[in-house]
PDB file of C-alpha atoms (C1' of nucleotides) in Angstrom:
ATOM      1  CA  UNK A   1       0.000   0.000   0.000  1.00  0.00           C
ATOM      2  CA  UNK A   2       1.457   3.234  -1.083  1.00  0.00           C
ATOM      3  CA  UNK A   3       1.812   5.600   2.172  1.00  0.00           C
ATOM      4  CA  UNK A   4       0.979   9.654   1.599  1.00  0.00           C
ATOM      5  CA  UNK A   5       4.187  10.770   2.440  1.00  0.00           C
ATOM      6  CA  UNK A   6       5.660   8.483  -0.397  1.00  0.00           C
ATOM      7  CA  UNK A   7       3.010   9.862  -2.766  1.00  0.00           C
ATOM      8  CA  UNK A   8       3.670  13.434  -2.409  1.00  0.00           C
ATOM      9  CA  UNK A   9       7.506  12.813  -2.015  1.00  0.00           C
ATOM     10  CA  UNK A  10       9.556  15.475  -4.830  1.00  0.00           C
ATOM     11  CA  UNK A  11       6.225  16.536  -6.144  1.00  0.00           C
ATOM     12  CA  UNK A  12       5.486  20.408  -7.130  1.00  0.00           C
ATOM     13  CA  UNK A  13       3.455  21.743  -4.614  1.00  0.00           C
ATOM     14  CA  UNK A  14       3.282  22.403  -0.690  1.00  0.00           C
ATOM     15  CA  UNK A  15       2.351  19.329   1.615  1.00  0.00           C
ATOM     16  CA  UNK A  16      -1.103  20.893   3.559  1.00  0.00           C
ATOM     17  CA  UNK A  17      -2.847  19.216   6.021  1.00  0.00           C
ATOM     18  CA  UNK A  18      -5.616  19.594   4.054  1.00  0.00           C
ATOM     19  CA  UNK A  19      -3.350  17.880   0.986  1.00  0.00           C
ATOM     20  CA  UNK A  20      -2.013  14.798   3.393  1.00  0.00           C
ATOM     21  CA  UNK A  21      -5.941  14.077   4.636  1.00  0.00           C
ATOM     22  CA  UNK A  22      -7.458  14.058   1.047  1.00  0.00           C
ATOM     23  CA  UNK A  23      -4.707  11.528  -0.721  1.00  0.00           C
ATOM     24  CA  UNK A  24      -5.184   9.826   3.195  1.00  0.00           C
ATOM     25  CA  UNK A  25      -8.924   8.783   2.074  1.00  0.00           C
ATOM     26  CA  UNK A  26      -7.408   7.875  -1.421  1.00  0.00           C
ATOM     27  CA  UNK A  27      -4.736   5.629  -0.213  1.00  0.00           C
ATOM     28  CA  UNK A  28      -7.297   3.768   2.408  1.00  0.00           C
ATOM     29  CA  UNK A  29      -9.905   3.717  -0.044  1.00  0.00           C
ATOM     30  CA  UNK A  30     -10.807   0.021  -2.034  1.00  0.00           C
ATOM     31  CA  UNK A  31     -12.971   2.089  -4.688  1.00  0.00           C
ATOM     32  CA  UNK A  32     -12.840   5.414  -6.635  1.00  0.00           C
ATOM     33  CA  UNK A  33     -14.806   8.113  -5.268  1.00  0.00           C
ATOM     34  CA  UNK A  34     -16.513  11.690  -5.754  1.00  0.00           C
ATOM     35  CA  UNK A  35     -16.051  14.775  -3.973  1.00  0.00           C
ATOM     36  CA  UNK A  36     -19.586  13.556  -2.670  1.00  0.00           C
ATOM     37  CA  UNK A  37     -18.202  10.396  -0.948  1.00  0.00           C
ATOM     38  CA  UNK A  38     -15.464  12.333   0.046  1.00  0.00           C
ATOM     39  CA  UNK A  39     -16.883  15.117   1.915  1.00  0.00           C
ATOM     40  CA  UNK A  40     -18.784  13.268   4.956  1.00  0.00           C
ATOM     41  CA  UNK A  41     -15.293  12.507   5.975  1.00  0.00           C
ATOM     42  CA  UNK A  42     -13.301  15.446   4.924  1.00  0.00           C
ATOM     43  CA  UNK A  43     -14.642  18.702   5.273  1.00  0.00           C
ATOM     44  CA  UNK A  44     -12.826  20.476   2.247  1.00  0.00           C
ATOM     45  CA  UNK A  45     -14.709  23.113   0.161  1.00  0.00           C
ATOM     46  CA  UNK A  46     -15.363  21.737  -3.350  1.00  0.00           C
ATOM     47  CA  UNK A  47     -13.143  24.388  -5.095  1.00  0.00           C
ATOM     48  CA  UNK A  48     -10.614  22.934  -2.823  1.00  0.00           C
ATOM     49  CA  UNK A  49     -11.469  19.622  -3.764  1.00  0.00           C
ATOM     50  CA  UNK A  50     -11.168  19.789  -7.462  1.00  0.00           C
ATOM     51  CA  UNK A  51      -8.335  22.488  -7.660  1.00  0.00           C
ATOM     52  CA  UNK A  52      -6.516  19.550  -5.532  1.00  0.00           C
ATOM     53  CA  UNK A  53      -7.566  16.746  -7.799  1.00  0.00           C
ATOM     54  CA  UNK A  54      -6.116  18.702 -10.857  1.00  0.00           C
ATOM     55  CA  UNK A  55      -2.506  19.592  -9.167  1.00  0.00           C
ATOM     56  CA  UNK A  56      -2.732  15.140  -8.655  1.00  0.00           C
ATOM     57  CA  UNK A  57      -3.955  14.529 -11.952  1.00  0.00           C
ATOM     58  CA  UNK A  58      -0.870  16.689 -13.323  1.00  0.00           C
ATOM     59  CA  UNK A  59       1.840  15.210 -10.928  1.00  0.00           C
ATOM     60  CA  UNK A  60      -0.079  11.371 -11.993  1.00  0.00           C
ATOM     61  CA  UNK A  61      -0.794  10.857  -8.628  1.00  0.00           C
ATOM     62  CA  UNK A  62      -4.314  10.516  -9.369  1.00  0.00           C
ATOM     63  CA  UNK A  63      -6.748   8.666 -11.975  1.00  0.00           C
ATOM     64  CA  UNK A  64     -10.482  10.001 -13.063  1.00  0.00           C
ATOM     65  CA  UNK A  65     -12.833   7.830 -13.788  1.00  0.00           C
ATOM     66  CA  UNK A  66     -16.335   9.107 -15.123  1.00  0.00           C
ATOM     67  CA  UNK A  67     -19.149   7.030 -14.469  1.00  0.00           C
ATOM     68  CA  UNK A  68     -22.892   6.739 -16.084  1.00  0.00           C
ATOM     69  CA  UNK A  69     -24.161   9.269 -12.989  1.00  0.00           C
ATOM     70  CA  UNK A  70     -22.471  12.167 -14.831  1.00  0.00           C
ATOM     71  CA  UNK A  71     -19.991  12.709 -11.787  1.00  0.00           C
ATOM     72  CA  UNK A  72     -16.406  11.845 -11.413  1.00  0.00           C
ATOM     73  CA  UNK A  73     -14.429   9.137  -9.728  1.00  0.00           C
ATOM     74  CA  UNK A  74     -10.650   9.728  -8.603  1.00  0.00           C
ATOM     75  CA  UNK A  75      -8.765   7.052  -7.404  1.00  0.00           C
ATOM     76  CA  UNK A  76      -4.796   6.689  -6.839  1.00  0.00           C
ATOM     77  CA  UNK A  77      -2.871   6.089  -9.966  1.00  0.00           C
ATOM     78  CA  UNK A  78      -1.038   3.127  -7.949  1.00  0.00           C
ATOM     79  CA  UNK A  79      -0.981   0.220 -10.381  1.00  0.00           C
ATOM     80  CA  UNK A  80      -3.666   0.669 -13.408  1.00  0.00           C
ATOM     81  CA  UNK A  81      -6.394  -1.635 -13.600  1.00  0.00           C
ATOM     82  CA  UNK A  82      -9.341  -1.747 -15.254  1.00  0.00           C
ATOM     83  CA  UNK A  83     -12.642  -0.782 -13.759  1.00  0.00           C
ATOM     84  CA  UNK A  84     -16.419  -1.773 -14.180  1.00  0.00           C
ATOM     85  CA  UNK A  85     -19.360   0.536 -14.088  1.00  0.00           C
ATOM     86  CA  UNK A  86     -22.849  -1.026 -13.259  1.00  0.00           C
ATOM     87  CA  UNK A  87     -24.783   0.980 -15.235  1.00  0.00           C
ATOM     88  CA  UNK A  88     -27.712   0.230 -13.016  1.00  0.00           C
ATOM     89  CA  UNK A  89     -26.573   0.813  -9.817  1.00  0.00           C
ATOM     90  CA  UNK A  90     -23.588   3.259 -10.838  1.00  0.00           C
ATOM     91  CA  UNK A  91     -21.461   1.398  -8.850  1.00  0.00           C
ATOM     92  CA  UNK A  92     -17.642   1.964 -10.002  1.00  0.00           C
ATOM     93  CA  UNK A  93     -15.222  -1.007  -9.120  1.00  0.00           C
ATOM     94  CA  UNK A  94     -11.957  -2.208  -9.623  1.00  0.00           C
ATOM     95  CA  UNK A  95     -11.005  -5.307 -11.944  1.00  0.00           C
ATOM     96  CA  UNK A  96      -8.035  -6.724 -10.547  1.00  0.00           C
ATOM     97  CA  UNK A  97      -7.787 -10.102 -12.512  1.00  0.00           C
ATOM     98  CA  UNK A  98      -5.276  -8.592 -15.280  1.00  0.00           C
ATOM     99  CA  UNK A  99      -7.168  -7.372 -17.581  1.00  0.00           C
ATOM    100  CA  UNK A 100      -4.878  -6.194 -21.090  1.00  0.00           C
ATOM    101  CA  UNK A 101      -5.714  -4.100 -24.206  1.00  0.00           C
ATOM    102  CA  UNK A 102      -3.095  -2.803 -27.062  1.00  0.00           C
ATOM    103  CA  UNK A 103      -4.058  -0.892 -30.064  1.00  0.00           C
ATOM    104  CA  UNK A 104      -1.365  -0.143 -32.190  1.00  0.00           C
ATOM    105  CA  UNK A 105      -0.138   3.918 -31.963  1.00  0.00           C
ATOM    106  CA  UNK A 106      -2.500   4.339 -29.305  1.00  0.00           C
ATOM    107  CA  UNK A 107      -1.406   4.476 -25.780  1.00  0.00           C
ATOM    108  CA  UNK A 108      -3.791   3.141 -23.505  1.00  0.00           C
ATOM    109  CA  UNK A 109      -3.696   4.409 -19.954  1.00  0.00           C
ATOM    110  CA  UNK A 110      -7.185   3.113 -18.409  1.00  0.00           C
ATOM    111  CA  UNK A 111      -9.803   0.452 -19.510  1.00  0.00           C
ATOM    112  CA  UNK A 112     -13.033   0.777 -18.801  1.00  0.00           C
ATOM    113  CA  UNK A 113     -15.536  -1.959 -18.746  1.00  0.00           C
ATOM    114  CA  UNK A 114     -19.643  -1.143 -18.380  1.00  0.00           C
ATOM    115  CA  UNK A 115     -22.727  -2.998 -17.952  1.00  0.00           C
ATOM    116  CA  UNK A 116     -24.675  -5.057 -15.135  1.00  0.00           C
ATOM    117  CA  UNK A 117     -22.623  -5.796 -12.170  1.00  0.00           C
ATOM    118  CA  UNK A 118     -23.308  -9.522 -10.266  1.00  0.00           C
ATOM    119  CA  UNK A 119     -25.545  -8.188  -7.366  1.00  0.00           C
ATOM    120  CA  UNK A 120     -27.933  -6.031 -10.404  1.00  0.00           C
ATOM    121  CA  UNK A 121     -27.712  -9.331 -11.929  1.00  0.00           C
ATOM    122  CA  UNK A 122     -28.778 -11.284  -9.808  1.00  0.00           C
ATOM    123  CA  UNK A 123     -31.352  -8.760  -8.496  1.00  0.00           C
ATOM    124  CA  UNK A 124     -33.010  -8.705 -12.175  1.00  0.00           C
ATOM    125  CA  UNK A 125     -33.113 -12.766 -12.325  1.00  0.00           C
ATOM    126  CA  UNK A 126     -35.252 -13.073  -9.330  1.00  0.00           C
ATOM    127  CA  UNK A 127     -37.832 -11.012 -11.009  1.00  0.00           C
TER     128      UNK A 127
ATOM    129  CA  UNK B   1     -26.255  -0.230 -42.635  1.00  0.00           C
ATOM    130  CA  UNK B   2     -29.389   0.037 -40.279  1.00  0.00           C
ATOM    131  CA  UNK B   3     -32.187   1.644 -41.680  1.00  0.00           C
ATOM    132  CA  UNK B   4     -34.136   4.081 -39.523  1.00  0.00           C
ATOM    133  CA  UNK B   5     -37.362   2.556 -40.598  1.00  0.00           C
ATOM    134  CA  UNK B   6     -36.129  -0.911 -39.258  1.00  0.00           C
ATOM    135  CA  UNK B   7     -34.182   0.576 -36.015  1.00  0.00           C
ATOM    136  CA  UNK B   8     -38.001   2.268 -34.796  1.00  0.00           C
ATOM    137  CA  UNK B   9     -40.311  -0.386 -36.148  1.00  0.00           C
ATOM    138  CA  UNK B  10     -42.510  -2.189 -33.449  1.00  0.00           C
ATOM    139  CA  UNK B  11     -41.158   0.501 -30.629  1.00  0.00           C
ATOM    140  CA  UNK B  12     -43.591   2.053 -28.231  1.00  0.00           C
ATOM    141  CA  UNK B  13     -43.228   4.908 -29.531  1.00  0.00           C
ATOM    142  CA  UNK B  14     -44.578   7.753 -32.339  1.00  0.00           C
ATOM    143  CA  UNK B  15     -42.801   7.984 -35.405  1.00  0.00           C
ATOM    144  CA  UNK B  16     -42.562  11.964 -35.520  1.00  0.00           C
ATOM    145  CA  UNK B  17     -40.576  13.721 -37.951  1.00  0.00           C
ATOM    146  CA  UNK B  18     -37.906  14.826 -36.051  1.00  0.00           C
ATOM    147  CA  UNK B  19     -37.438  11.251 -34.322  1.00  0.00           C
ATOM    148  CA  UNK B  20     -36.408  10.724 -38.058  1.00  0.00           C
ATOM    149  CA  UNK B  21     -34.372  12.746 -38.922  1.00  0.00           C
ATOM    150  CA  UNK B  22     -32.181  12.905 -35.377  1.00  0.00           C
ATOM    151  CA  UNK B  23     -32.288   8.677 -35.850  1.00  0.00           C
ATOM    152  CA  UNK B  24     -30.603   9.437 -39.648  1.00  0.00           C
ATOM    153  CA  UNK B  25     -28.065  11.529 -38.522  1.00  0.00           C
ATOM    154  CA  UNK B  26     -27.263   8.768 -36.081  1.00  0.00           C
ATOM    155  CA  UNK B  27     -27.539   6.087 -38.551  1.00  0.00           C
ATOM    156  CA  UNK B  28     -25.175   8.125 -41.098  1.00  0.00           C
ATOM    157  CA  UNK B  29     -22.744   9.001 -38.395  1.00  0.00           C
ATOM    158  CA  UNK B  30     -19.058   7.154 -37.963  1.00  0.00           C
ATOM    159  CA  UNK B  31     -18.665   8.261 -34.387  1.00  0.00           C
ATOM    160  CA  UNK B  32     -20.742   8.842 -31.842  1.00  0.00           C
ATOM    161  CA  UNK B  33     -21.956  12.511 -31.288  1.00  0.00           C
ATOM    162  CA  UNK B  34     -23.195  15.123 -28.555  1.00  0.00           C
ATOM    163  CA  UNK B  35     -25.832  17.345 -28.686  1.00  0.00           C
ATOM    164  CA  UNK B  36     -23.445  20.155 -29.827  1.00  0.00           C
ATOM    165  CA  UNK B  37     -22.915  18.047 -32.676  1.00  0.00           C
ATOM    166  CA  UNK B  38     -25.639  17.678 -34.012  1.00  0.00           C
ATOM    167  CA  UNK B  39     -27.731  20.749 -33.405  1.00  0.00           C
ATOM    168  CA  UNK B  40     -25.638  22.529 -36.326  1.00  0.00           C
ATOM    169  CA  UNK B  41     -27.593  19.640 -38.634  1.00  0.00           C
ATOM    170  CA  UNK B  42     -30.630  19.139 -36.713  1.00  0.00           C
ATOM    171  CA  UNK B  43     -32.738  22.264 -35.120  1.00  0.00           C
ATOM    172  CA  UNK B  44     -34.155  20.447 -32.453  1.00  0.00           C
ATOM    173  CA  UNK B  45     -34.686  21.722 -29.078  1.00  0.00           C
ATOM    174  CA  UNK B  46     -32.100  20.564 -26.211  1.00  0.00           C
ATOM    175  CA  UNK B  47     -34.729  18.996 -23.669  1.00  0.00           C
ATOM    176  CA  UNK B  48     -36.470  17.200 -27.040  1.00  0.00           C
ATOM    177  CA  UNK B  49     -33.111  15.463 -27.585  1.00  0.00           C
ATOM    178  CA  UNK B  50     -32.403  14.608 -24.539  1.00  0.00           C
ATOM    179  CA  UNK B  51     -35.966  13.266 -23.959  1.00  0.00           C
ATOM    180  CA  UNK B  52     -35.464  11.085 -27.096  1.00  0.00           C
ATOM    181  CA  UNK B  53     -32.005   9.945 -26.664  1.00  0.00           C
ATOM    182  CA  UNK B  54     -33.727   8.507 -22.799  1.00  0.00           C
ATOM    183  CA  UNK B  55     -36.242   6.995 -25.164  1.00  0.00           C
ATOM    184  CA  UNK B  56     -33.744   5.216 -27.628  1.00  0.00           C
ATOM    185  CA  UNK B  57     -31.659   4.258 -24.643  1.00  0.00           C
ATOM    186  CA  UNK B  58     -34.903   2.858 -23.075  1.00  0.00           C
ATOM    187  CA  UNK B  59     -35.568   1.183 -26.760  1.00  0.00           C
ATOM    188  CA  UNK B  60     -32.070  -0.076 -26.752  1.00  0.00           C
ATOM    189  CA  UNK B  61     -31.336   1.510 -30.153  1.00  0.00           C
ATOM    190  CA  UNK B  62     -29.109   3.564 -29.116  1.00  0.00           C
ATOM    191  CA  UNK B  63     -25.828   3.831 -26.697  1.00  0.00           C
ATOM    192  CA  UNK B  64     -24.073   6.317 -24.639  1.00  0.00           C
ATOM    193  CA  UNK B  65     -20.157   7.423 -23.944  1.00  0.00           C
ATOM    194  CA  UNK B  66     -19.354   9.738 -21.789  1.00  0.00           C
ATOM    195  CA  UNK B  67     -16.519  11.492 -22.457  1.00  0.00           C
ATOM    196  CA  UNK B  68     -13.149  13.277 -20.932  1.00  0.00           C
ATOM    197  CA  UNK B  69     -14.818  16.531 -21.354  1.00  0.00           C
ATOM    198  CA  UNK B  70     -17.880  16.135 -19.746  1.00  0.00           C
ATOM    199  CA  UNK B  71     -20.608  15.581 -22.348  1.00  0.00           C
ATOM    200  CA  UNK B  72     -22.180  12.239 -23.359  1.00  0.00           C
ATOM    201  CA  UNK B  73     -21.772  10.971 -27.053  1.00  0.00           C
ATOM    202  CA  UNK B  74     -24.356   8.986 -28.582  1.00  0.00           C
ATOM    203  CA  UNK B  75     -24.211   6.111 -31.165  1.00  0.00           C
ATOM    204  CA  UNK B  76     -26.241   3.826 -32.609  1.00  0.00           C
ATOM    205  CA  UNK B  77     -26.660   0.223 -30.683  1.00  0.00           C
ATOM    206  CA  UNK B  78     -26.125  -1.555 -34.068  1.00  0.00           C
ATOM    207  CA  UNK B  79     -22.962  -3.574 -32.949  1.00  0.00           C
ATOM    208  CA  UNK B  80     -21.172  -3.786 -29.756  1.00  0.00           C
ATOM    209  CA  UNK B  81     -17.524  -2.574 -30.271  1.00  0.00           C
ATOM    210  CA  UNK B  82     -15.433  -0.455 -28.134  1.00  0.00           C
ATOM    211  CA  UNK B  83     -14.874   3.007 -28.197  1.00  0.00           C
ATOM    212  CA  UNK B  84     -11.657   5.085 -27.050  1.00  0.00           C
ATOM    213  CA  UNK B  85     -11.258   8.619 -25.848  1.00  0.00           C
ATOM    214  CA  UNK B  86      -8.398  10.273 -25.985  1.00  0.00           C
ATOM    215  CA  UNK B  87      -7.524  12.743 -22.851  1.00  0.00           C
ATOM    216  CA  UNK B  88      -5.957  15.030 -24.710  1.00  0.00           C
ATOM    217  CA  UNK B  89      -8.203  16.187 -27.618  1.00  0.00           C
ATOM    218  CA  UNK B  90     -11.210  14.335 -25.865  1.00  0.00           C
ATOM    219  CA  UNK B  91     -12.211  13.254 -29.212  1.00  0.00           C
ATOM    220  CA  UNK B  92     -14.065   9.385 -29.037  1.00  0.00           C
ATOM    221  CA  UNK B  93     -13.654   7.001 -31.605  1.00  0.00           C
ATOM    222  CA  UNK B  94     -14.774   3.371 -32.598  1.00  0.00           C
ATOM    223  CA  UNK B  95     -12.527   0.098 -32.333  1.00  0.00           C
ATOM    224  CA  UNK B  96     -13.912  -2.338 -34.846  1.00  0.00           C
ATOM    225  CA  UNK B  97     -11.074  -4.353 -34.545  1.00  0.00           C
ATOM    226  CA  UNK B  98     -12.767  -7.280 -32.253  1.00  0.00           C
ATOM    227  CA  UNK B  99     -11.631  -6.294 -28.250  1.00  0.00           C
ATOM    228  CA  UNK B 100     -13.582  -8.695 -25.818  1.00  0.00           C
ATOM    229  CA  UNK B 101     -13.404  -9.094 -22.806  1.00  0.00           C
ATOM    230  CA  UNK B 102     -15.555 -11.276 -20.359  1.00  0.00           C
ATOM    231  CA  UNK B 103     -15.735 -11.386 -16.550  1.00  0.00           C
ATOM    232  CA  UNK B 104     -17.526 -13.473 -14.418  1.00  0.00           C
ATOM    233  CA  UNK B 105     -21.094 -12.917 -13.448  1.00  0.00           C
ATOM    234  CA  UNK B 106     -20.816  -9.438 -14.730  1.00  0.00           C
ATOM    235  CA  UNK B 107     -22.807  -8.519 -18.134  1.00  0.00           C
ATOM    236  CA  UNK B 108     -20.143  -6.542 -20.144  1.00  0.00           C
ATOM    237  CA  UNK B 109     -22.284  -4.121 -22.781  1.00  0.00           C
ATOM    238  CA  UNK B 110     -19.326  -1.640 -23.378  1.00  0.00           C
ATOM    239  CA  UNK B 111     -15.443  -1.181 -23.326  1.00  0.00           C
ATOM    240  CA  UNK B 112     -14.134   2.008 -23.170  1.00  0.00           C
ATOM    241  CA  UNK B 113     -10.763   2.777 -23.590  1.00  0.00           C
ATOM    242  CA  UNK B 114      -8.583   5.601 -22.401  1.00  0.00           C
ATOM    243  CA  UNK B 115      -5.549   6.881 -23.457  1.00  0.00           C
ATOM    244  CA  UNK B 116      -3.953   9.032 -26.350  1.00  0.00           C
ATOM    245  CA  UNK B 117      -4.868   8.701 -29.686  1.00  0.00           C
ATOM    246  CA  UNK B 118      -2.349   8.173 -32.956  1.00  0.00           C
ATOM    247  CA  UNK B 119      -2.804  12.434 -33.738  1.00  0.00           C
ATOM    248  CA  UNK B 120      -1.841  13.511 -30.313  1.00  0.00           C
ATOM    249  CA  UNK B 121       0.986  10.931 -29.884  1.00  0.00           C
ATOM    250  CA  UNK B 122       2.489  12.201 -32.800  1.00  0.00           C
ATOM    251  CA  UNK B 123       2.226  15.714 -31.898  1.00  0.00           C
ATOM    252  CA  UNK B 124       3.758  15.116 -28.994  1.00  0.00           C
ATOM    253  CA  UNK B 125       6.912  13.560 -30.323  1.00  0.00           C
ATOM    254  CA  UNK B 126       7.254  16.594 -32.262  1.00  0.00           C
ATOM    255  CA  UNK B 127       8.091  18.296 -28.997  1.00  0.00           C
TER     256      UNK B 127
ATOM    257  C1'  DT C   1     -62.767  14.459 -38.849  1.00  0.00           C
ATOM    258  C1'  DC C   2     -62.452  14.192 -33.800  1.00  0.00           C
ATOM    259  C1'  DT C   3     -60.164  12.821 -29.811  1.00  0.00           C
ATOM    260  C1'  DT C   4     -56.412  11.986 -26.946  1.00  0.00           C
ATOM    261  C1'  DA C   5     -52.095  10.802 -25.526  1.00  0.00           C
ATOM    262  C1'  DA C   6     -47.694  11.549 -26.497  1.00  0.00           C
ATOM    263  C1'  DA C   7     -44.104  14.930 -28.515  1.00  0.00           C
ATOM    264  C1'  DT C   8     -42.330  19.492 -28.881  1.00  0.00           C
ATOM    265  C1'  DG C   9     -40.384  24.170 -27.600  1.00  0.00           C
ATOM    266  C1'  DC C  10     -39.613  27.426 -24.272  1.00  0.00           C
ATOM    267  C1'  DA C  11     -38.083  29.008 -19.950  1.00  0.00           C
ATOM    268  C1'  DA C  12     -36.746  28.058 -15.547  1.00  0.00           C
ATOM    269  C1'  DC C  13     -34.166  25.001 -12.951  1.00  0.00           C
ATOM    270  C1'  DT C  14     -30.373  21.557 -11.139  1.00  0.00           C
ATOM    271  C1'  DG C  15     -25.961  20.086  -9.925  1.00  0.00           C
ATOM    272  C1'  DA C  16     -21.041  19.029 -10.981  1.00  0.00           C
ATOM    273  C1'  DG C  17     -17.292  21.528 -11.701  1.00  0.00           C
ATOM    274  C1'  DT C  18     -14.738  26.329 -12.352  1.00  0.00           C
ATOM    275  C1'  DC C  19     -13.111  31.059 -11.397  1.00  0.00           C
ATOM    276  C1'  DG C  20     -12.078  35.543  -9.067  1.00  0.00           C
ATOM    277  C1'  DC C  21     -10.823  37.350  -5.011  1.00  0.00           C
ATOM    278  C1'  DA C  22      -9.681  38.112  -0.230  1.00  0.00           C
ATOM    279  C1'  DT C  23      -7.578  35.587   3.504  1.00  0.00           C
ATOM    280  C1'  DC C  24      -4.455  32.124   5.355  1.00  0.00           C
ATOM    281  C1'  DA C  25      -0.624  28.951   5.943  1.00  0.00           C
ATOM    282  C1'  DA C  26       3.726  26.572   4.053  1.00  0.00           C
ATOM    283  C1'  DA C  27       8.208  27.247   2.684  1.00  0.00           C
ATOM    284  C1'  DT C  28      12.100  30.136   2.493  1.00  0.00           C
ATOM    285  C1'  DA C  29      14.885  34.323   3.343  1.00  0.00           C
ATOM    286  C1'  DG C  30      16.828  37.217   6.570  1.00  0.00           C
TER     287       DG C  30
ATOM    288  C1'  DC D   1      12.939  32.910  15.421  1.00  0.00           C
ATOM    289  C1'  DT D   2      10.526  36.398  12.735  1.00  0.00           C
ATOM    290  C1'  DA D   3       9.442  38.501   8.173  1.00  0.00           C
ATOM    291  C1'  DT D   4       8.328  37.818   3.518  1.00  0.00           C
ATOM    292  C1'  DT D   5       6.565  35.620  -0.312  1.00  0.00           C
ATOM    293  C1'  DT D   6       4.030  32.457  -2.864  1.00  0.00           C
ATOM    294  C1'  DG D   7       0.952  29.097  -3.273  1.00  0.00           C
ATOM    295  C1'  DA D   8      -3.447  27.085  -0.811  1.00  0.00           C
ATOM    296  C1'  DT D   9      -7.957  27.725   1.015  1.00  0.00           C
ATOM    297  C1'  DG D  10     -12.908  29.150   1.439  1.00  0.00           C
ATOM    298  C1'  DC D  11     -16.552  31.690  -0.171  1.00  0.00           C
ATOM    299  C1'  DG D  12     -19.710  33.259  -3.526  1.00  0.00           C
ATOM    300  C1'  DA D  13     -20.760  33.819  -8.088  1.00  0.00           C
ATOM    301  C1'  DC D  14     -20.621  31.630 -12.289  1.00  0.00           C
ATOM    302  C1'  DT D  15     -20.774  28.038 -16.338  1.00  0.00           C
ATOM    303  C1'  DC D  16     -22.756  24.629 -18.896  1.00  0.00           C
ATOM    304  C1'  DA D  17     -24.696  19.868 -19.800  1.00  0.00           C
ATOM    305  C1'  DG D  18     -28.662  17.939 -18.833  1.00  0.00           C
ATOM    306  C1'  DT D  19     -33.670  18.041 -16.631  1.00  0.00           C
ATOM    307  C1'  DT D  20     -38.404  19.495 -15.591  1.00  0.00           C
ATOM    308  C1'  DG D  21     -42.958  21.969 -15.759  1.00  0.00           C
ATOM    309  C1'  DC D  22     -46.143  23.715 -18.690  1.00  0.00           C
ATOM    310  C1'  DA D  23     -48.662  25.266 -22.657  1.00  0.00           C
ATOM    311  C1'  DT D  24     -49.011  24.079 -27.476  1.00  0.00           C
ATOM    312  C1'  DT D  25     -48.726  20.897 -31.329  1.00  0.00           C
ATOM    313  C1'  DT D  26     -48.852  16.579 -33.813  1.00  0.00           C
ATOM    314  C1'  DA D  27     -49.270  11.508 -34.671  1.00  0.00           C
ATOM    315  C1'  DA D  28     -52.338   7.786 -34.539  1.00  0.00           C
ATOM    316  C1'  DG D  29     -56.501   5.461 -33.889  1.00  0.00           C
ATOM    317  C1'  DA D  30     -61.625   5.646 -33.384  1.00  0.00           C
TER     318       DA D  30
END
DNA sequence: TCTTAAATGCAACTGAGTCGCATCAAATAG
DNA sequence: CTATTTGATGCGACTCAGTTGCATTTAAGA
């Protein structure tokens, strides 16, 4: 598990407490989330929020994923995976089991897999 | 090539003129497209698309990407191929050449890649 | 042709994300 | 250790894709 400190290590930009608890949720967290999961926890203004996500998206500390509910996802840019979105339940996971795509002159940085997740599934076949 | 006539026969649904022509422009299209995109072509009202892209979606005849920048891209449902997005000029494109990928109990209806398409990489290795 | 239920356009609204600005707190100089 | 500077924060106002309510219009069936 990648720890904070190692995260924001050499990177651009000042090391606020605010900074250290945000990436703390990231690095603890098993899913993506939105400044909506994020803010029960943290109390951060939004402009805060997002203004933060950018510096991490430019320094690749951070990964966004949009899902079907027209929000976005940010998760550490750890190890890539690919990641499923129920597009029932808007429910954004990871897919660990190694899951590779190559195009030829593209360069593929995230994979993205949507559709009915098992627990939709098996919600719709007991109707 | 699906015909429109085909795609909205037996739907419960009215045939209206602009159902028509928003369905051609769909039909005739080699990547998905936005609202911007197609209002140029099309003057229909913003809430009318909208209203009929939920009813296509509902009618499974048509699909939805959302994109890097925000907006969700429409496409015909004709046949299931993945799309990619590039993060840097956010433009979305079809795969035809066969990617697919499986996973247990979930229902995969869409692979979306991510990355940075031929154009871009090119312009960056300019720099 | 008449009726009616669904489709349309308009305007007002929603909500995620952005921006300007004044204040505040890290990092660095002195 | 204090002063200075520069970037970070919070607030409020804003943007813009997408939605909703409502009055009007149009397709489809009687």
């Amino acid at each position: 598990m990648a720890s904070v400190k190692v995260l924001l290590e050499g990177k651009d930009f000042k090391l606020t407490q605010a900074r250290k608890a945000l990436l703390d949720i990231f690095v603890n967290s098993t899913k993506p989330l939105s400044y909506e999961d994020i803010k029960s926890t943290l109390s951060m203004d939004k402009a805060t929020f997002y203004r933060n996500i950018t510096k991490f998206e430019e320094q690749k500390i951070i990964n966004a994923i949009e899902s079907h509910d027209k929000k976005r996802y940010f998760e550490i840019k750890a190890k890539s995976h690919a990641h499923f979105i129920c597009t029932t339940c808007n429910s954004v996971e990871c897919i660990k089991n190694g899951i590779y795509v190559t195009l030829k002159n593209y360069t593929i940085s995230n994979v993205i897999l949507q559709g009915i997740c098992p627990t939709c599934n098996l919600a719709n076949d007991k109707n």
